[in-house]
XYZ file of C-alpha atoms in Angstrom:
590
model
C 13.783 39.963 35.172
C 16.568 37.432 34.590
C 16.041 34.701 37.771
C 12.680 34.736 35.607
C 14.545 34.508 31.801
C 16.908 32.079 33.590
C 13.515 29.617 34.921
C 12.210 30.244 31.742
C 15.310 29.593 29.778
C 15.970 26.026 31.798
C 12.376 24.618 31.636
C 13.316 24.685 27.414
C 15.590 22.638 28.477
C 14.628 20.670 30.221
C 11.390 20.358 28.349
C 14.252 19.398 25.347
C 16.209 16.927 27.218
C 12.365 15.073 28.007
C 11.608 15.361 24.756
C 15.222 13.576 22.934
C 15.194 11.107 25.619
C 11.867 9.864 24.914
C 11.959 9.358 21.059
C 14.512 8.135 21.843
C 13.413 4.818 23.200
C 10.080 5.177 20.942
C 12.986 4.645 17.650
C 14.837 2.123 19.708
C 11.291 0.586 20.232
C 9.642 1.179 16.676
C 13.518 -0.415 15.379
C 12.648 -3.766 17.089
C 9.246 -4.231 15.941
C 10.551 -2.995 11.932
C 13.383 -5.350 12.033
C 11.111 -8.759 13.352
C 7.595 -6.988 10.706
C 10.861 -7.594 7.453
C 11.891 -10.851 8.883
C 8.637 -12.248 8.279
C 7.757 -11.182 5.387
C 10.935 -12.976 3.395
C 9.277 -15.270 5.333
C 6.241 -14.586 3.687
C 7.786 -14.503 0.923
C 9.598 -18.115 1.160
C 5.843 -19.224 1.720
C 4.277 -17.375 -1.588
C 7.200 -19.087 -3.353
C 6.073 -22.667 -2.018
C 2.917 -21.974 -2.967
C 4.077 -21.294 -6.849
C 6.263 -23.788 -7.555
C 2.848 -25.994 -6.778
C 2.232 -25.043 -10.311
C 4.500 -26.538 -13.892
C 7.030 -23.622 -14.843
C 5.358 -24.048 -18.473
C 2.071 -24.163 -17.039
C 2.775 -20.727 -14.972
C 3.939 -19.045 -17.780
C 1.236 -19.719 -20.056
C -1.282 -18.360 -17.649
C 1.304 -15.800 -16.562
C 0.496 -14.036 -20.378
C -2.672 -13.855 -20.840
C -4.168 -10.987 -20.084
C -7.663 -9.685 -18.605
C -9.748 -10.567 -20.365
C -8.714 -13.667 -21.518
C -8.387 -14.703 -17.989
C -10.768 -14.475 -17.206
C -12.803 -15.960 -20.450
C -10.981 -19.490 -19.270
C -11.464 -19.418 -15.285
C -15.098 -19.626 -16.906
C -15.439 -22.404 -19.340
C -13.278 -23.769 -16.344
C -9.358 -24.288 -19.280
C -7.502 -22.709 -15.937
C -8.395 -22.307 -12.212
C -8.131 -20.691 -9.610
C -5.758 -22.271 -7.111
C -3.398 -21.666 -11.001
C -4.651 -18.076 -11.337
C -3.413 -18.040 -7.601
C -0.305 -19.176 -7.948
C 1.092 -17.880 -10.588
C 0.519 -14.237 -9.787
C 2.340 -15.638 -6.737
C 4.469 -16.501 -8.417
C 4.484 -13.052 -10.305
C 3.579 -11.014 -7.614
C 7.147 -11.759 -6.774
C 9.340 -11.442 -9.324
C 8.081 -7.932 -9.633
C 8.948 -7.119 -5.821
C 11.927 -8.328 -6.120
C 12.266 -5.681 -9.282
C 10.507 -3.252 -7.070
C 9.808 -4.315 -3.588
C 6.589 -3.806 -4.028
C 4.868 -6.000 -2.012
C 4.089 -5.605 1.919
C 2.518 -9.813 3.117
C 1.123 -11.471 0.725
C -2.114 -13.618 1.735
C -1.488 -16.816 1.843
C -4.926 -17.601 2.981
C -5.616 -16.814 -1.059
C -5.075 -20.649 -1.913
C -7.479 -21.713 0.190
C -9.843 -19.446 -1.193
C -9.100 -20.231 -4.209
C -10.117 -24.389 -2.985
C -13.219 -24.153 -1.800
C -14.710 -21.719 -5.716
C -12.822 -24.527 -7.880
C -14.653 -26.986 -5.459
C -18.038 -24.739 -5.476
C -17.354 -24.409 -9.923
C -17.326 -28.216 -9.942
C -21.721 -28.139 -8.461
C -23.700 -27.843 -11.319
C -25.791 -26.150 -9.786
C -23.057 -23.891 -9.489
C -23.336 -20.821 -11.100
C -19.912 -18.112 -11.132
C -19.111 -14.895 -10.336
C -18.276 -12.032 -12.743
C -15.037 -12.283 -11.339
C -14.839 -15.824 -10.827
C -11.434 -16.722 -9.444
C -9.426 -13.683 -11.452
C -5.668 -12.156 -8.538
C -7.018 -9.134 -6.972
C -3.726 -6.760 -5.327
C -4.570 -4.686 -2.769
C -3.176 -1.197 -1.293
C -1.885 -1.514 2.515
C -4.553 0.413 4.110
C -7.547 -1.229 2.575
C -9.089 -3.404 5.412
C -8.215 -6.606 5.257
C -9.230 -10.040 7.861
C -5.816 -10.820 9.839
C -3.564 -8.247 7.850
C -1.980 -4.710 8.759
C -3.466 -1.717 7.839
C -0.157 0.592 8.750
C 0.055 3.396 6.448
C 3.410 3.784 6.727
C 3.299 3.746 10.639
C 6.388 1.419 12.104
C 3.564 1.932 15.779
C 0.449 1.093 13.309
C 2.423 -2.752 13.295
C 0.704 -6.332 14.140
C -2.581 -4.583 14.681
C -4.842 -6.940 12.279
C -7.996 -5.654 11.324
C -10.802 -8.017 12.784
C -12.960 -8.118 9.528
C -13.459 -7.504 5.876
C -14.114 -4.010 4.730
C -18.056 -4.551 3.488
C -15.402 -3.111 0.307
C -12.955 -6.253 0.010
C -16.401 -8.280 1.275
C -17.990 -7.545 -1.847
C -14.835 -8.209 -4.215
C -14.891 -11.545 -2.776
C -18.787 -12.170 -3.031
C -17.846 -11.114 -7.218
C -15.328 -14.081 -6.824
C -12.171 -12.457 -6.897
C -9.196 -13.317 -4.556
C -6.625 -10.330 -3.145
C -3.376 -12.327 -2.651
C -1.397 -9.687 -2.277
C -1.329 -5.729 -0.026
C 0.656 -3.856 -1.168
C 3.540 0.138 -0.829
C 2.451 3.016 0.804
C 4.235 5.611 1.814
C 4.172 7.142 5.549
C 1.124 8.846 6.401
C -0.311 8.072 2.550
C -0.498 12.109 1.904
C 2.541 12.121 -0.061
C 2.912 10.722 -4.023
C 6.594 8.958 -3.826
C 5.989 5.285 -1.759
C 8.401 5.108 1.437
C 8.323 4.291 5.164
C 10.443 3.035 7.576
C 8.834 -0.287 8.030
C 8.036 -1.385 4.540
C 11.634 0.266 2.626
C 11.174 2.395 -0.846
C 9.486 1.374 -3.418
C 10.820 2.012 -7.333
C 9.269 2.566 -10.963
C 9.591 -0.684 -12.678
C 10.717 0.905 -15.514
C 13.737 3.498 -13.854
C 14.718 1.923 -9.747
C 16.258 6.159 -8.981
C 12.140 7.195 -9.683
C 9.489 6.626 -7.777
C 6.074 4.665 -8.638
C 3.330 7.137 -7.586
C 2.353 7.140 -4.335
C 0.359 7.069 -2.353
C -0.955 4.256 -4.193
C 2.188 3.723 -5.458
C 2.842 0.142 -4.056
C 0.007 -1.033 -6.778
C 1.756 1.310 -9.399
C 5.111 -1.076 -9.032
C 3.185 -4.336 -9.109
C 0.943 -3.802 -11.926
C 3.358 -1.927 -13.847
C 5.819 -4.429 -13.599
C 3.775 -7.140 -14.633
C 3.354 -8.759 -10.553
C -0.213 -8.689 -10.660
C -3.575 -7.159 -13.512
C -5.642 -5.991 -11.711
C -5.872 -4.264 -8.146
C -7.801 -0.903 -6.082
C -5.863 1.780 -4.468
C -7.546 5.021 -2.335
C -7.330 8.242 -3.672
C -7.730 11.740 -2.019
C -5.485 13.984 -3.858
C -4.459 11.790 -6.597
C -3.297 8.802 -4.863
C -4.921 6.213 -7.921
C -3.954 8.878 -11.141
C -0.651 9.944 -10.161
C 1.184 5.582 -9.969
C -1.121 4.798 -13.607
C 0.688 7.219 -14.633
C 4.196 7.035 -13.959
C 4.374 3.477 -14.622
C 2.815 2.915 -17.282
C -1.435 2.195 -16.297
C -4.664 2.348 -16.430
C -7.193 3.784 -13.130
C -9.813 5.662 -11.839
C -10.516 7.954 -8.143
C -15.024 7.569 -8.847
C -16.187 10.322 -6.792
C -17.205 9.637 -3.263
C -20.761 7.735 -3.150
C -19.894 5.100 -5.225
C -18.137 3.627 -2.415
C -19.118 2.722 0.771
C -17.837 3.162 3.083
C -18.049 2.149 6.442
C -16.041 0.640 8.931
C -12.872 2.615 5.984
C -10.487 3.881 6.588
C -7.974 7.324 5.882
C -5.187 9.093 6.321
C -6.803 12.146 8.024
C -9.985 11.037 9.740
C -12.580 13.818 10.226
C -12.567 16.233 7.267
C -15.314 16.118 4.981
C -15.021 18.110 1.870
C -11.463 16.217 0.849
C -12.968 13.253 -0.694
C -11.650 10.593 -0.759
C -12.189 6.628 -2.474
C -11.126 3.441 -3.073
C -9.914 3.111 -7.272
C -9.327 0.872 -9.427
C -5.841 -0.125 -11.192
C -4.887 -2.056 -14.307
C -3.236 -2.909 -17.158
C -5.855 -1.646 -19.394
C -9.648 1.180 -19.380
C -10.806 -2.182 -20.407
C -9.878 -4.410 -17.036
C -10.926 -1.215 -15.267
C -14.403 -1.158 -17.386
C -15.035 -5.149 -16.672
C -14.290 -4.612 -12.792
C -16.282 -1.257 -11.863
C -19.624 -2.840 -13.941
C -19.452 -5.676 -12.207
C -19.228 -4.342 -8.545
C -22.122 -1.103 -9.893
C -24.691 -3.966 -11.488
C -24.627 -5.242 -7.800
C -23.790 -2.278 -5.909
C -26.877 -3.416 -3.513
C -24.202 -5.635 -1.581
C -22.794 -2.482 -0.968
C -25.568 -0.411 -0.064
C -27.790 -3.074 1.651
C -24.222 -2.704 4.843
C -23.597 1.416 4.124
C -26.932 3.021 4.722
C -25.001 7.051 3.226
C -23.573 3.928 0.100
C -26.168 5.236 -3.022
C -27.676 2.190 -5.081
C -26.600 3.722 -8.365
C -26.245 1.287 -11.109
C -24.210 1.272 -13.000
C -24.835 3.120 -16.349
C -24.633 0.878 -19.622
C -26.140 3.724 -21.719
C -23.723 6.327 -20.445
C -20.502 3.992 -21.300
C -22.332 2.554 -24.632
C -23.521 5.360 -26.433
C -22.943 6.764 -28.961
C -24.218 10.668 -28.629
C -20.930 12.712 -29.302
C -19.449 14.503 -26.447
C -18.057 17.400 -25.739
C -15.349 18.176 -24.073
C -12.838 20.615 -22.246
C -9.779 20.414 -21.705
C -6.424 22.548 -20.253
C -2.934 22.104 -20.170
C -2.024 24.184 -17.835
C -4.304 24.741 -15.223
C -2.516 28.397 -13.898
C -0.697 27.245 -10.899
C 1.498 25.017 -12.454
C 2.608 24.693 -15.639
C 3.555 21.099 -16.762
C 6.414 19.657 -18.420
C 6.109 19.602 -22.551
C 5.344 16.106 -22.843
C 2.841 16.143 -20.496
C 0.805 19.059 -22.529
C 1.401 16.856 -25.423
C -0.099 13.858 -24.647
C -3.294 16.284 -23.838
C -2.908 18.324 -27.266
C -2.222 14.081 -29.456
C -5.611 13.663 -27.066
C -8.138 15.781 -27.702
C -6.515 15.435 -31.878
C -8.047 11.602 -31.364
C -10.883 12.711 -29.450
C -11.783 15.698 -32.501
C -11.694 12.711 -34.950
C -14.055 10.029 -33.054
C -16.010 13.485 -33.795
C -16.525 14.749 -30.363
C -16.719 18.740 -29.657
C -13.193 20.003 -28.092
C -12.922 22.956 -26.486
C -10.313 24.813 -24.115
C -11.632 25.001 -20.944
C -9.951 27.236 -17.723
C -10.218 25.485 -14.269
C -10.926 28.554 -12.531
C -8.080 30.052 -9.442
C -6.498 27.589 -8.642
C -4.931 29.695 -5.984
C -7.268 29.668 -3.859
C -8.062 26.002 -4.487
C -4.649 25.148 -3.624
C -5.731 26.786 0.360
C -8.930 25.460 0.394
C -7.170 21.867 -0.305
C -4.931 21.708 2.114
C -7.455 24.008 5.099
C -9.722 21.326 4.597
C -7.377 18.528 4.462
C -4.980 19.516 7.400
C -8.230 21.092 9.733
C -6.960 20.573 12.077
C -3.653 22.274 11.501
C -1.887 19.248 10.802
C -1.864 18.054 14.705
C -3.136 14.102 13.876
C -0.686 13.406 11.677
C 1.925 15.187 13.366
C 0.489 12.934 16.638
C 1.643 9.796 14.668
C 4.275 11.511 13.282
C 6.346 11.970 17.021
C 4.775 8.631 17.642
C 6.539 6.903 14.927
C 10.868 6.342 12.974
C 9.963 9.531 10.650
C 10.346 9.020 7.467
C 13.074 11.170 5.156
C 10.915 11.493 2.677
C 8.362 13.150 3.548
C 10.172 15.796 5.726
C 7.822 19.113 3.914
C 4.933 17.260 5.130
C 5.749 17.081 9.301
C 7.424 20.521 8.072
C 3.854 22.408 7.394
C 2.461 19.921 10.652
C 4.685 20.807 13.732
C 5.187 24.780 12.654
C 2.054 26.426 14.183
C -0.244 27.664 11.412
C -0.019 31.669 12.928
C 3.800 31.067 12.364
C 4.189 30.176 8.964
C 1.199 33.338 8.603
C 3.908 35.530 9.764
C 6.157 33.974 7.714
C 4.989 34.429 4.603
C 4.969 37.511 4.570
C 8.484 38.616 3.402
C 8.854 35.161 2.147
C 6.144 36.705 -0.323
C 8.589 39.132 -1.393
C 11.461 36.717 -3.555
C 8.864 33.360 -3.271
C 4.846 34.211 -4.459
C 3.937 30.658 -4.611
C 5.146 29.635 -1.726
C 4.069 31.797 0.973
C 0.876 31.701 -1.309
C 1.177 27.957 0.444
C 2.419 29.426 4.336
C -0.974 30.957 4.401
C -3.292 27.329 4.211
C -3.444 26.110 7.222
C -6.772 27.024 9.506
C -6.415 28.549 12.936
C -8.922 28.521 14.633
C -12.891 26.883 13.441
C -13.827 30.202 12.241
C -11.412 30.039 9.341
C -12.044 26.244 8.445
C -15.683 26.558 7.938
C -15.059 29.522 6.008
C -13.082 27.157 4.100
C -15.968 24.383 3.293
C -18.473 27.228 2.892
C -15.598 28.400 -0.097
C -15.361 24.636 -0.797
C -19.041 24.025 -1.585
C -18.880 27.973 -3.551
C -16.048 26.591 -5.245
C -17.888 23.763 -6.411
C -20.928 25.743 -7.687
C -18.525 27.828 -10.020
C -16.306 24.892 -11.660
C -19.838 23.346 -12.372
C -21.238 26.472 -13.980
C -18.410 27.475 -15.787
C -19.267 23.604 -17.197
C -22.480 24.373 -18.045
C -22.113 26.754 -19.244
C -20.491 25.058 -22.126
C -21.942 22.518 -22.569
C -19.426 20.208 -20.753
C -20.246 16.221 -20.806
C -15.883 15.456 -19.057
C -12.373 17.688 -19.051
C -9.196 16.353 -20.205
C -6.075 17.199 -19.273
C -2.702 16.328 -17.697
C -2.385 14.271 -14.433
C 1.043 15.929 -12.824
C 3.198 18.231 -13.675
C 5.711 16.242 -14.438
C 6.536 12.342 -15.397
C 8.093 10.060 -12.599
C 10.691 11.914 -10.880
C 13.377 10.764 -8.049
C 11.831 9.762 -5.120
C 12.741 12.790 -2.874
C 11.356 14.950 -4.723
C 7.563 14.377 -4.483
C 8.317 16.258 -0.384
C 10.558 19.436 -2.676
C 7.001 19.548 -5.112
C 3.860 18.886 -3.191
C 1.209 21.675 -4.660
C 2.815 19.328 -7.602
C 0.282 17.614 -7.505
C -2.789 20.265 -8.110
C -3.971 18.526 -10.991
C -5.151 15.989 -9.415
C -6.457 16.843 -5.642
C -8.798 20.144 -7.783
C -10.907 17.023 -8.839
C -10.935 15.374 -5.036
C -12.617 18.528 -3.644
C -14.992 18.589 -6.231
C -15.717 14.952 -5.828
C -15.649 14.386 -9.257
C -14.956 11.036 -11.237
C -11.147 10.861 -12.180
C -9.060 8.200 -14.464
C -5.201 8.449 -15.710
C -3.748 6.236 -17.623
C -0.339 5.879 -19.743
C 2.457 4.617 -22.387
C 4.452 2.018 -20.733
C 8.301 2.930 -22.705
C 8.621 0.242 -24.939
C 12.596 0.429 -25.540
C 12.988 -1.384 -22.003
C 9.883 -3.537 -21.580
C 8.199 -5.039 -23.976
C 4.782 -3.407 -23.783
C 1.750 -5.531 -22.608
C -1.819 -6.578 -24.494
C -3.790 -3.496 -24.195
C -2.278 -1.036 -22.465
C -3.394 2.567 -23.213
C 0.335 3.250 -24.943
C -0.854 7.853 -24.887
C 2.864 8.693 -25.119
C 6.413 8.223 -23.247
C 9.045 11.545 -23.455
C 10.610 11.886 -25.894
C 14.117 13.788 -27.302
C 11.856 17.535 -28.331
C 10.189 16.609 -25.202
C 13.750 16.877 -23.578
C 15.056 19.566 -25.698
C 11.194 21.811 -25.460
C 12.314 21.443 -21.957
C 15.725 22.340 -21.605
C 14.873 25.701 -23.440
C 11.797 26.650 -22.928
C 10.879 25.890 -19.390
C 10.118 27.877 -16.972
C 12.520 29.023 -14.121
C 11.029 31.254 -12.288
C 11.216 30.122 -8.844
C 12.914 27.041 -6.547
C 9.621 24.934 -7.397
C 10.622 25.392 -11.401
C 14.161 24.618 -11.096
C 13.316 21.501 -9.000
C 10.461 19.844 -11.649
C 12.732 20.430 -15.113
C 16.253 19.164 -12.769
C 13.966 15.909 -11.637
C 11.831 15.989 -15.500
C 15.225 15.952 -17.997
C 16.728 12.207 -18.344
C 13.000 11.012 -19.322
C 13.164 9.941 -21.864
C 11.042 6.804 -22.562
C 9.610 6.929 -19.304
C 5.626 7.034 -19.388
C 2.666 9.786 -19.385
C -0.345 9.982 -19.626
C -3.369 11.898 -19.164
C -6.431 12.940 -16.799
C -10.264 12.365 -17.749
C -13.019 14.137 -14.974
C -16.446 14.619 -15.257
C -19.014 15.260 -12.203
C -19.961 12.732 -9.495
C -21.613 10.240 -11.192
C -20.464 9.823 -15.019
C -17.782 7.446 -14.338
C -19.024 5.267 -17.482
C -18.557 8.827 -19.365
C -15.186 8.680 -17.412
C -14.492 5.515 -18.567
C -15.874 5.575 -21.969
C -14.055 8.892 -22.897
C -10.665 7.223 -21.860
C -11.454 4.067 -23.849
C -12.216 6.271 -26.512
C -8.132 7.015 -26.767
C -7.241 3.622 -25.951
C -8.699 2.340 -28.899
C -7.282 5.061 -31.104
C -4.046 5.062 -30.390
C -4.002 1.080 -29.440
C -6.379 -0.015 -32.552
C -7.977 -2.504 -29.964
C -12.506 -2.363 -29.801
C -12.567 -4.863 -27.072
C -15.507 -3.924 -25.234
């Protein structure tokens, strides 16, 4: 018996030694890739700066001070050229990048695309497309011909896409000019924004706090005025959380409203956690303008992707004067938000009631089950895909929890969950999330379908059009906090599980940055919020303690709200968001 024990120990030791040697070689090789990539980015920025400097600084400042509607109008009239717009936003994005580290690459061909559009505009027969000449920033994971989509993995650097995705083709057809790519967290499965390839992207209003994720680079860039409008992706709040953290507006449509053929995702093959591209912009109006243009012309995508139904923009839903019935909640029963988040919802409720809408309490059912179902469907292989990627890469320290979740086998997590539940019930419940076999996976899919039925039935029972709720549990925290509070995204990933259209928007801190015209001032954290946080916020477990500590000192940070509705009712979501925007800004643009 002793012989076999010794043999087993020797075998384990040999395996571990081999593993460590192999990991060391991988890291040494990838560190060279990181250095090369960062050197290339510096050269890329220098070239973008050279291009931007071709434009007179006074002219550049004039164009840079135009909001989305104003720039769109001047491009249509021809008083601003496409080349001028691109050069201006190269400059503005460089300034934003120097502040936040948001950009992973400038798309230098943008100047050539702009020149070609300007030449076409000289022809009498040319009809300018609706988004003619508008510079568009893109999350790094979106496929652009000739550019990487690493998702923060060093191993995927220098593997450029061979063609544009259908979505990017469509944006170009509408006249938009992709001009830069923006940073993401490694794996995309986090609501911070850091990876070993490009480093950490910071919040434009406090560099010690995160800009959110996984579309964090977009949030930081737009929040720092380096872009008017951009495209992110969202599998659990990746558009909505950065919007809330950085004081901008965005929406995640339901999955089938965009084409997906040829696209990418964080974890392939997860059919019932629905991800989609989403718009992120300075205000709600800009979201409306772009989505209206895309969905009026949705046949472009449907013709290229038969799984994308040709559902066109429904102006009657957006422009309707019929009063809505809205359900709201300030606590989902799983994770109580900090006081400022609750106040923002209640203030928005009052705005909507003042507009004549009916707003009633709504209670999302069974959030504990939702947590388990979401992570079971997201890590449908028990986390093996992500673990394999991480083990062949330099691992980003701020995703420690995700790495642990994927590393510890599901059966061990289940076993440990029982004693853990005695002292930390929520963590114990979470440790039962990963599926152990295909039987449990099938049960999870069936349970997700049943939950969708239950949720929609509750909305139909009360004749509700949309739901109003917080977009998060807290304002932007420090960079390491999201990994410790992965379950704090319950307010957003429920609407991926349901495949609802959902949007979020918030206010810029006026004490640090002059508000950009048209940005929705829902609210910011105030002194009263902090006092309530200190005196009343629960500390019943480690997660609440981390949340409370992370939120202290966030006075002045942006606070948003979230609006959600069932699939193909995104126009109603946008209408509701816009009505809150009108109530708090007084701006009546269409």
